[in-house]
Amino acid sequence: MSTGFMNTGVTGLQAAQLGLQTTSHNIANADTAGFNRQRIVQANNTAQLTGAGFVGQGAHVTTIERMYSSFLNTQVNSAQSKVSELGAYYSQVSQIDNMLADANSGLSSALKDFFAGVQDVATNPSQVSSRQAMVSSAQSLVDRFKALDSQLNQMYDSVDGLISSTVASINSYSQQIGSLNQQIIVAQASNYQPANDLLDQRDQLVSELDKLIKVSTTTNTDGSFNVFVGTGQQLVVGAQVSTMTAAPARNDGTRIAVGLKTPSGSQELPESLINGGSLGGLIRFRSESLDSTANQLGREAASLALTFNAQNSLGQDLLGNIAGDTAFSGNLFELGTPTVIAGGMNKASSPALTVAYTPPAANGNFYTDLTASDYRLDYDGSKLTLTRLADNKTWSATDTVVAGVAVSAVDGINAKLALDPQGFSLNPATFTPADAGATYLIEPTRNAAGNISLNAAVASNPRLIAAAAPIRTVATGTNTGNAAVSAGTVATGYVAPASGAPLKLLYNSSTNSFTLVPGVAGSVTNAAGVSTAFAANVLGSVVPYTSGSTISFSGISFQISGTPNNGDTFTISRNTSASTDGRNALLLGKLQTQNTMIGQTASYQAAYSHLVGEVGNTTREIKTTGAAQEALLEQTTASRESLSGVNLDEEAANLIKYQQAYQASAKVIEMGSKLFDTLLALN
Amino acid sequence: MRISTSQIYQTGVTGMQRNQSALLKLQDQISSQTRILTPADDPVGASQVLLVDQSVALEQQYQVNHRSATGQLGLVDAKLSSLTNVLQSIRDNIVKAGGGSLTNTDRQSIADDVEASFNEIMAIANSDNGTGDYLFSGYQGATLPFATDTTQLAQPPAVAQPIAYHGDDGQRLVQVSTSRQMAVTVPGSAVFMNVQGGKGGIVVADGGNAAVSAAVGNTGTATANPVVVTDRQKWGSALSGTLAGQSLEIRFSAPVLPAVAPAVSYGIYDPVTAKTTGPYPYTPGNSIALVTAADPSLTPPATTVDFGASVVVSGVPVVGDSFAIVADVNQGTALSDGGKVIDSKKWTAALSNPLAGGPLEIRFAADPASTPAGVLSYSIYDPIGGSTALKPYTAGQQIDLVSKNGVDFGSQVVVSGTPLPGDSLAVTPSSTSQSIFQTVQNLIGTLRTPIDTTNPASNTVLANKLAEQLGRVDQALIQVGQVQSTIGANELELATLGSASSDLVIQYKATLSGLQDLDYTQALSDYAKQQVSLEAAQKSFVQISGLSLFKYI
């Protein structure tokens, strides 16, 4: 009898011991990451039937369970994944954010200084020191563009580096998960008890993985986990682990793309499939913010260079050179050509496509139509399709014959781009059906900020800045009428009169017209904008006269207003030795406030401030969303901790509880022993 | 709710960090005095700041331009003031020279004075802007604007060769506001050249006796219109030169460039030097200016002589054809009263009427249709309409100027004396222009020419000449005054633009301040609040983390 309750005491003692063991395990792991507190599950032993009824046989511990909810855990992981993604995004985008608007590193101050230099030349065109100052400020502007571009390039490099190292960590975690899967299968198969600490470790690894990339898991019946990324791409299945790769992208070797190595080879994962975690944040940052910033900055550089060069070409330098003269330098900036990256799978026979910037259009002032988007050109064997990647707008064309003349697909695309200008055109290239599948990535503006440079001739000789206008108009001194002629302007493609051979307009009062010698064709546009053409005539073109109308020919325009008398003459001549003429520099200066970009809708500064605002907004949005996600993470973590976390006070209470249970059970054994002694003493 | 021990620490640390980061940001804002530390703090504000910033920079640039423009305009203004003073002193000298009792020697000394003034005017006209560019040369800052034209003969009464303008009509512009480019210089041509004479009046002068006749052997169909004298002064000097009585010829020769129409060229043949100008390509209906060729081989070298006249030749001449132009002074004794404008509106309107071109001429001829034949008659000629029908001439008669096409010039000329057929009187608007230099040179020439002081008639001639030159100097003063007033208007506008620009900068800066400046009161109060909050977090953390059951067992 006494042995009976001694045994019962022993069961209590054992249960209390396990309780104490578990409690000390909890206390020891109070600060272990991923640890879920454990507790013993105690049950009473099967009672023994006696005549007196069922006699209790003490207690036993059925299992040690961990306080764990997979639902809460998934919530925490998912919030953590989002927080990591936003954190990675924010740490990158905030660098651009700081860089762009900063007075020292941003573009704005360099742009202001440059135009102050232009104004100075406009005011003092004959002063070589002013011209030198303008060249210096242009050099600073170019340097600033290059510095910003190199910072962005460093970010591309660092993003690529981070992607590679993140992928390496992901592979390491998936390997560990795979091997833990193996251990768990073995551990749990031998007895049917949960391998709590292994499970904790695996959960912790999944949670670490979630910080790098969003994953989803399913549990197999043998206790192993399957881990998926994206829309179900397998990373870990039981003990089998796939490797993620980070390698140059197939169609854009300049950037690292993430792939998944499968038995059939490595497959590139579309960027849309990589969500969450710091990898998702990096990829999103690169495609959403970095590309857009580099493109917009490049567009700024390209538009500035193209419009400025176009206006500069219409001038005359201090040495008297104008467009067409060998010593004349129409370009103040050099820009290079848009970047074209041929697809990695293109056949060797596919043409090496090149692209050119279209000359800026003029409508009052020069402007470009460049967008901030990249483009892709695909050839399917007959049809050539150009896709604007920002909004997937397409232009396509095939080789055709129009009115007996063969028009290539490339020309067809160019014809469509002429109607819907994008700021660039394709250079001639011949596609044959054998080239089917050829693809090209066109980045019109991506590298423009890095490619812009100062024209070497102008940089070394600031006299070559075309500050003067190439022509001047003169009302002959002996004119008796009061008609005056305006200073005159020129447009792209103008033909200036030869030096020393001015164009003459002789007024004939009987016909109220001018005789233009040499007699080229042109037009007269009145104040209402109605244009009347006049024909070329060897004996002198007849130019009808209306006071104030604009007379245009050979790209030259001017107005004559007032009342001329018969025989009055006006001449248009080369602007020889015009050292103090700053008319073209004034036009260059006006570009600062004119709408020179994005199809004549924004000035340089407006486009730049738009970029700053956009990056600022993104940064702010990421920061705000990040804060919200952190709050969510805090809440879900609190919920999980409330279930799984170790509370030392609680454990202290448990210690006391199990100590007392142990003492009580020991007392039972002692009592049993005493009873046994009593029995022995009876002898 | 169950709380885990690590959560207590985590929450405490997070709370303190949050407070610290807010505190740090406030501190950053306070020390940098700006609300927007990065664009992310206020993206809209940050992008507006950039735009307003550019506007401020632009206005400040305009203010720099204003200073430069004010300097230039001030310089021009000062030069024009000096010019006015010099012209004024010349005017005084003319008045002095007109005094009755002066001897030729007195006039010589006045001429010396005027000569000095002339040099002063030259100095003003060729002055630079302080940075090495000539002020009055238009676009050609490095070109000396005014210099003696050695290719031209002196035009009597001047004895010096005329001054030519080598600049252009260009005005140097400065951007003074977004939409306004202001001219800060005036071209020399607008100040010194082309000073209009008279005030809408009429000048009748000896028109000379000119005839164009086709050479007998001409085989082409070319015909020549009568000679049109555009510059009476040049015409007069050419006539009084070595060419008097000779006949110029327009000679047609082989084309310059055979491949290009027209198929003939022309040149002006000078019988004295036997030189021919050109050849120039011939275009039917073009006006051919009568300018002779230079001949440096003669002693002294013959310069080009501009007759200030032209002939319109039309039709198709053949190589070898020629037209002879006999230029001569009037042979008769016709004298006009100088003419007068009766109706200035009609006069002005007629001058710009396309149906009548100037200059008009009163031409005298013997009327073959009269009875008896050969009655001395006159007609009114204009280059567009041609000659009116002949009317008999009576000495002392008043001739109304109505052109062939019926354009009424609203003026009349009284002609006395006896003209001979072929003589003519030229009627021009008195607005024919002359440079200030020419006026002063003429004045010097007039003063230097001795007169027979005992002859009252020659005194009258001198008085008339001085009166004309006084008129020209007055006109020059008016022209300089007009130019100066536009300069003054520009200076005034600059002052207004300057203050408007300063106001704008203040406005923009206020906007900028509103966009990016920190509200100190708010920031400091936030700072204090945040500080209290951090201290509370720290204190409570220490207390909570100090609570442990283990202390009691």
PDB file of N, CA and C in Angstrom, chain A residues 14-32 35-42 61 63-65 197 645-662, chain B residues 2 5 549-550 553:
ATOM      1  N   GLN A  14       8.635  13.326 -10.795  1.00  0.00           N
ATOM      2  CA  GLN A  14       9.140  13.373 -12.165  1.00  0.00           C
ATOM      3  C   GLN A  14       8.488  14.496 -12.961  1.00  0.00           C
ATOM      4  N   ALA A  15       7.200  14.659 -12.782  1.00  0.00           N
ATOM      5  CA  ALA A  15       6.482  15.721 -13.506  1.00  0.00           C
ATOM      6  C   ALA A  15       7.023  17.073 -13.092  1.00  0.00           C
ATOM      7  N   ALA A  16       7.223  17.240 -11.751  1.00  0.00           N
ATOM      8  CA  ALA A  16       7.724  18.526 -11.275  1.00  0.00           C
ATOM      9  C   ALA A  16       9.119  18.775 -11.804  1.00  0.00           C
ATOM     10  N   GLN A  17       9.908  17.683 -11.874  1.00  0.00           N
ATOM     11  CA  GLN A  17      11.270  17.840 -12.420  1.00  0.00           C
ATOM     12  C   GLN A  17      11.218  18.335 -13.863  1.00  0.00           C
ATOM     13  N   LEU A  18      10.338  17.698 -14.641  1.00  0.00           N
ATOM     14  CA  LEU A  18      10.198  18.128 -16.050  1.00  0.00           C
ATOM     15  C   LEU A  18       9.726  19.580 -16.127  1.00  0.00           C
ATOM     16  N   GLY A  19       8.812  19.906 -15.174  1.00  0.00           N
ATOM     17  CA  GLY A  19       8.318  21.291 -15.125  1.00  0.00           C
ATOM     18  C   GLY A  19       9.464  22.242 -14.866  1.00  0.00           C
ATOM     19  N   LEU A  20      10.306  21.860 -13.873  1.00  0.00           N
ATOM     20  CA  LEU A  20      11.445  22.725 -13.538  1.00  0.00           C
ATOM     21  C   LEU A  20      12.401  22.809 -14.720  1.00  0.00           C
ATOM     22  N   GLN A  21      12.611  21.671 -15.384  1.00  0.00           N
ATOM     23  CA  GLN A  21      13.519  21.627 -16.542  1.00  0.00           C
ATOM     24  C   GLN A  21      13.026  22.564 -17.645  1.00  0.00           C
ATOM     25  N   THR A  22      11.726  22.452 -17.910  1.00  0.00           N
ATOM     26  CA  THR A  22      11.142  23.270 -18.971  1.00  0.00           C
ATOM     27  C   THR A  22      11.212  24.740 -18.605  1.00  0.00           C
ATOM     28  N   THR A  23      10.926  25.028 -17.311  1.00  0.00           N
ATOM     29  CA  THR A  23      10.970  26.419 -16.881  1.00  0.00           C
ATOM     30  C   THR A  23      12.381  26.978 -17.029  1.00  0.00           C
ATOM     31  N   SER A  24      13.357  26.195 -16.618  1.00  0.00           N
ATOM     32  CA  SER A  24      14.719  26.735 -16.744  1.00  0.00           C
ATOM     33  C   SER A  24      15.118  26.867 -18.210  1.00  0.00           C
ATOM     34  N   HIS A  25      14.589  25.969 -19.060  1.00  0.00           N
ATOM     35  CA  HIS A  25      14.823  26.105 -20.507  1.00  0.00           C
ATOM     36  C   HIS A  25      14.249  27.423 -21.000  1.00  0.00           C
ATOM     37  N   ASN A  26      13.046  27.718 -20.533  1.00  0.00           N
ATOM     38  CA  ASN A  26      12.419  28.988 -20.922  1.00  0.00           C
ATOM     39  C   ASN A  26      13.246  30.177 -20.446  1.00  0.00           C
ATOM     40  N   ILE A  27      13.674  30.083 -19.156  1.00  0.00           N
ATOM     41  CA  ILE A  27      14.440  31.216 -18.609  1.00  0.00           C
ATOM     42  C   ILE A  27      15.728  31.382 -19.397  1.00  0.00           C
ATOM     43  N   ALA A  28      16.351  30.263 -19.694  1.00  0.00           N
ATOM     44  CA  ALA A  28      17.615  30.340 -20.425  1.00  0.00           C
ATOM     45  C   ALA A  28      17.419  30.953 -21.807  1.00  0.00           C
ATOM     46  N   ASN A  29      16.270  30.683 -22.412  1.00  0.00           N
ATOM     47  CA  ASN A  29      16.051  31.153 -23.778  1.00  0.00           C
ATOM     48  C   ASN A  29      15.198  32.421 -23.837  1.00  0.00           C
ATOM     49  N   ALA A  30      15.089  33.105 -22.705  1.00  0.00           N
ATOM     50  CA  ALA A  30      14.227  34.293 -22.683  1.00  0.00           C
ATOM     51  C   ALA A  30      14.606  35.275 -23.785  1.00  0.00           C
ATOM     52  N   ASP A  31      15.877  35.320 -24.129  1.00  0.00           N
ATOM     53  CA  ASP A  31      16.314  36.289 -25.134  1.00  0.00           C
ATOM     54  C   ASP A  31      16.696  35.648 -26.459  1.00  0.00           C
ATOM     55  N   THR A  32      16.368  34.356 -26.633  1.00  0.00           N
ATOM     56  CA  THR A  32      16.749  33.691 -27.885  1.00  0.00           C
ATOM     57  C   THR A  32      15.766  34.063 -28.987  1.00  0.00           C
ATOM     58  N   PHE A  35      12.625  31.849 -30.298  1.00  0.00           N
ATOM     59  CA  PHE A  35      12.262  30.847 -29.289  1.00  0.00           C
ATOM     60  C   PHE A  35      10.806  31.016 -28.887  1.00  0.00           C
ATOM     61  N   ASN A  36      10.075  29.917 -28.865  1.00  0.00           N
ATOM     62  CA  ASN A  36       8.707  29.937 -28.365  1.00  0.00           C
ATOM     63  C   ASN A  36       8.720  29.228 -27.018  1.00  0.00           C
ATOM     64  N   ARG A  37       8.064  29.886 -26.087  1.00  0.00           N
ATOM     65  CA  ARG A  37       8.152  29.294 -24.747  1.00  0.00           C
ATOM     66  C   ARG A  37       7.498  27.912 -24.747  1.00  0.00           C
ATOM     67  N   GLN A  38       8.007  27.061 -23.897  1.00  0.00           N
ATOM     68  CA  GLN A  38       7.495  25.693 -23.848  1.00  0.00           C
ATOM     69  C   GLN A  38       6.824  25.450 -22.504  1.00  0.00           C
ATOM     70  N   ARG A  39       5.958  24.500 -22.507  1.00  0.00           N
ATOM     71  CA  ARG A  39       5.393  24.112 -21.212  1.00  0.00           C
ATOM     72  C   ARG A  39       5.068  22.615 -21.246  1.00  0.00           C
ATOM     73  N   ILE A  40       5.032  22.069 -20.050  1.00  0.00           N
ATOM     74  CA  ILE A  40       4.732  20.639 -20.005  1.00  0.00           C
ATOM     75  C   ILE A  40       3.227  20.468 -20.008  1.00  0.00           C
ATOM     76  N   VAL A  41       2.791  19.383 -20.629  1.00  0.00           N
ATOM     77  CA  VAL A  41       1.377  19.050 -20.572  1.00  0.00           C
ATOM     78  C   VAL A  41       1.276  17.818 -19.664  1.00  0.00           C
ATOM     79  N   GLN A  42       0.652  18.039 -18.543  1.00  0.00           N
ATOM     80  CA  GLN A  42       0.614  17.001 -17.506  1.00  0.00           C
ATOM     81  C   GLN A  42      -0.742  16.309 -17.545  1.00  0.00           C
ATOM     82  N   VAL A  61       3.791  13.389 -17.593  1.00  0.00           N
ATOM     83  CA  VAL A  61       3.851  14.473 -18.590  1.00  0.00           C
ATOM     84  C   VAL A  61       3.667  13.848 -19.956  1.00  0.00           C
ATOM     85  N   THR A  63       3.474  15.478 -22.939  1.00  0.00           N
ATOM     86  CA  THR A  63       4.384  16.083 -23.932  1.00  0.00           C
ATOM     87  C   THR A  63       4.873  17.437 -23.421  1.00  0.00           C
ATOM     88  N   ILE A  64       5.911  17.936 -24.084  1.00  0.00           N
ATOM     89  CA  ILE A  64       6.321  19.318 -23.833  1.00  0.00           C
ATOM     90  C   ILE A  64       5.937  20.089 -25.086  1.00  0.00           C
ATOM     91  N   GLU A  65       5.020  21.006 -24.897  1.00  0.00           N
ATOM     92  CA  GLU A  65       4.570  21.717 -26.096  1.00  0.00           C
ATOM     93  C   GLU A  65       5.143  23.112 -26.128  1.00  0.00           C
ATOM     94  N   ASP A 197      12.514  22.535 -30.469  1.00  0.00           N
ATOM     95  CA  ASP A 197      13.598  23.492 -30.692  1.00  0.00           C
ATOM     96  C   ASP A 197      14.056  23.510 -32.143  1.00  0.00           C
ATOM     97  N   GLY A 645       6.080  34.480 -26.118  1.00  0.00           N
ATOM     98  CA  GLY A 645       7.232  35.062 -25.446  1.00  0.00           C
ATOM     99  C   GLY A 645       7.400  34.571 -24.011  1.00  0.00           C
ATOM    100  N   VAL A 646       8.609  34.658 -23.538  1.00  0.00           N
ATOM    101  CA  VAL A 646       8.916  34.228 -22.174  1.00  0.00           C
ATOM    102  C   VAL A 646       8.730  35.417 -21.240  1.00  0.00           C
ATOM    103  N   ASN A 647       7.920  35.216 -20.188  1.00  0.00           N
ATOM    104  CA  ASN A 647       7.813  36.246 -19.163  1.00  0.00           C
ATOM    105  C   ASN A 647       8.521  35.732 -17.925  1.00  0.00           C
ATOM    106  N   LEU A 648       9.577  36.425 -17.524  1.00  0.00           N
ATOM    107  CA  LEU A 648      10.417  35.909 -16.439  1.00  0.00           C
ATOM    108  C   LEU A 648       9.669  35.832 -15.116  1.00  0.00           C
ATOM    109  N   ASP A 649       8.767  36.775 -14.913  1.00  0.00           N
ATOM    110  CA  ASP A 649       7.966  36.729 -13.682  1.00  0.00           C
ATOM    111  C   ASP A 649       7.133  35.456 -13.645  1.00  0.00           C
ATOM    112  N   GLU A 650       6.559  35.178 -14.821  1.00  0.00           N
ATOM    113  CA  GLU A 650       5.735  33.966 -14.917  1.00  0.00           C
ATOM    114  C   GLU A 650       6.600  32.730 -14.646  1.00  0.00           C
ATOM    115  N   GLU A 651       7.801  32.766 -15.257  1.00  0.00           N
ATOM    116  CA  GLU A 651       8.688  31.625 -15.074  1.00  0.00           C
ATOM    117  C   GLU A 651       9.116  31.511 -13.600  1.00  0.00           C
ATOM    118  N   ALA A 652       9.297  32.667 -12.962  1.00  0.00           N
ATOM    119  CA  ALA A 652       9.652  32.639 -11.537  1.00  0.00           C
ATOM    120  C   ALA A 652       8.534  31.993 -10.735  1.00  0.00           C
ATOM    121  N   ALA A 653       7.311  32.370 -11.096  1.00  0.00           N
ATOM    122  CA  ALA A 653       6.166  31.780 -10.407  1.00  0.00           C
ATOM    123  C   ALA A 653       6.117  30.282 -10.656  1.00  0.00           C
ATOM    124  N   ASN A 654       6.414  29.906 -11.954  1.00  0.00           N
ATOM    125  CA  ASN A 654       6.420  28.485 -12.294  1.00  0.00           C
ATOM    126  C   ASN A 654       7.488  27.743 -11.501  1.00  0.00           C
ATOM    127  N   LEU A 655       8.647  28.418 -11.370  1.00  0.00           N
ATOM    128  CA  LEU A 655       9.730  27.795 -10.590  1.00  0.00           C
ATOM    129  C   LEU A 655       9.226  27.458  -9.194  1.00  0.00           C
ATOM    130  N   ILE A 656       8.574  28.467  -8.590  1.00  0.00           N
ATOM    131  CA  ILE A 656       8.067  28.256  -7.228  1.00  0.00           C
ATOM    132  C   ILE A 656       7.041  27.144  -7.230  1.00  0.00           C
ATOM    133  N   LYS A 657       6.178  27.206  -8.298  1.00  0.00           N
ATOM    134  CA  LYS A 657       5.096  26.209  -8.363  1.00  0.00           C
ATOM    135  C   LYS A 657       5.676  24.798  -8.437  1.00  0.00           C
ATOM    136  N   TYR A 658       6.653  24.631  -9.387  1.00  0.00           N
ATOM    137  CA  TYR A 658       7.192  23.283  -9.571  1.00  0.00           C
ATOM    138  C   TYR A 658       8.071  22.867  -8.392  1.00  0.00           C
ATOM    139  N   GLN A 659       8.712  23.884  -7.769  1.00  0.00           N
ATOM    140  CA  GLN A 659       9.520  23.573  -6.584  1.00  0.00           C
ATOM    141  C   GLN A 659       8.621  23.026  -5.490  1.00  0.00           C
ATOM    142  N   GLN A 660       7.502  23.731  -5.342  1.00  0.00           N
ATOM    143  CA  GLN A 660       6.577  23.298  -4.291  1.00  0.00           C
ATOM    144  C   GLN A 660       5.995  21.933  -4.619  1.00  0.00           C
ATOM    145  N   ALA A 661       5.685  21.728  -5.925  1.00  0.00           N
ATOM    146  CA  ALA A 661       5.149  20.419  -6.318  1.00  0.00           C
ATOM    147  C   ALA A 661       6.177  19.329  -6.031  1.00  0.00           C
ATOM    148  N   TYR A 662       7.430  19.680  -6.336  1.00  0.00           N
ATOM    149  CA  TYR A 662       8.514  18.727  -6.104  1.00  0.00           C
ATOM    150  C   TYR A 662       8.624  18.412  -4.609  1.00  0.00           C
TER     151      TYR A 662
ATOM    152  N   ARG B   2      -0.896  38.836 -21.847  1.00  0.00           N
ATOM    153  CA  ARG B   2       0.438  38.368 -21.444  1.00  0.00           C
ATOM    154  C   ARG B   2       1.478  39.275 -22.066  1.00  0.00           C
ATOM    155  N   THR B   5       8.901  39.278 -21.331  1.00  0.00           N
ATOM    156  CA  THR B   5       9.914  40.155 -20.741  1.00  0.00           C
ATOM    157  C   THR B   5      10.685  40.907 -21.828  1.00  0.00           C
ATOM    158  N   LEU B 549      10.157  39.524 -10.222  1.00  0.00           N
ATOM    159  CA  LEU B 549       9.782  38.628  -9.149  1.00  0.00           C
ATOM    160  C   LEU B 549      11.014  37.969  -8.539  1.00  0.00           C
ATOM    161  N   PHE B 550      12.047  37.808  -9.391  1.00  0.00           N
ATOM    162  CA  PHE B 550      13.253  37.144  -8.914  1.00  0.00           C
ATOM    163  C   PHE B 550      13.891  37.863  -7.740  1.00  0.00           C
ATOM    164  N   ILE B 553      12.654  36.128  -4.537  1.00  0.00           N
ATOM    165  CA  ILE B 553      12.808  34.708  -4.198  1.00  0.00           C
ATOM    166  C   ILE B 553      14.271  34.326  -4.065  1.00  0.00           C
TER     167      ILE B 553
END
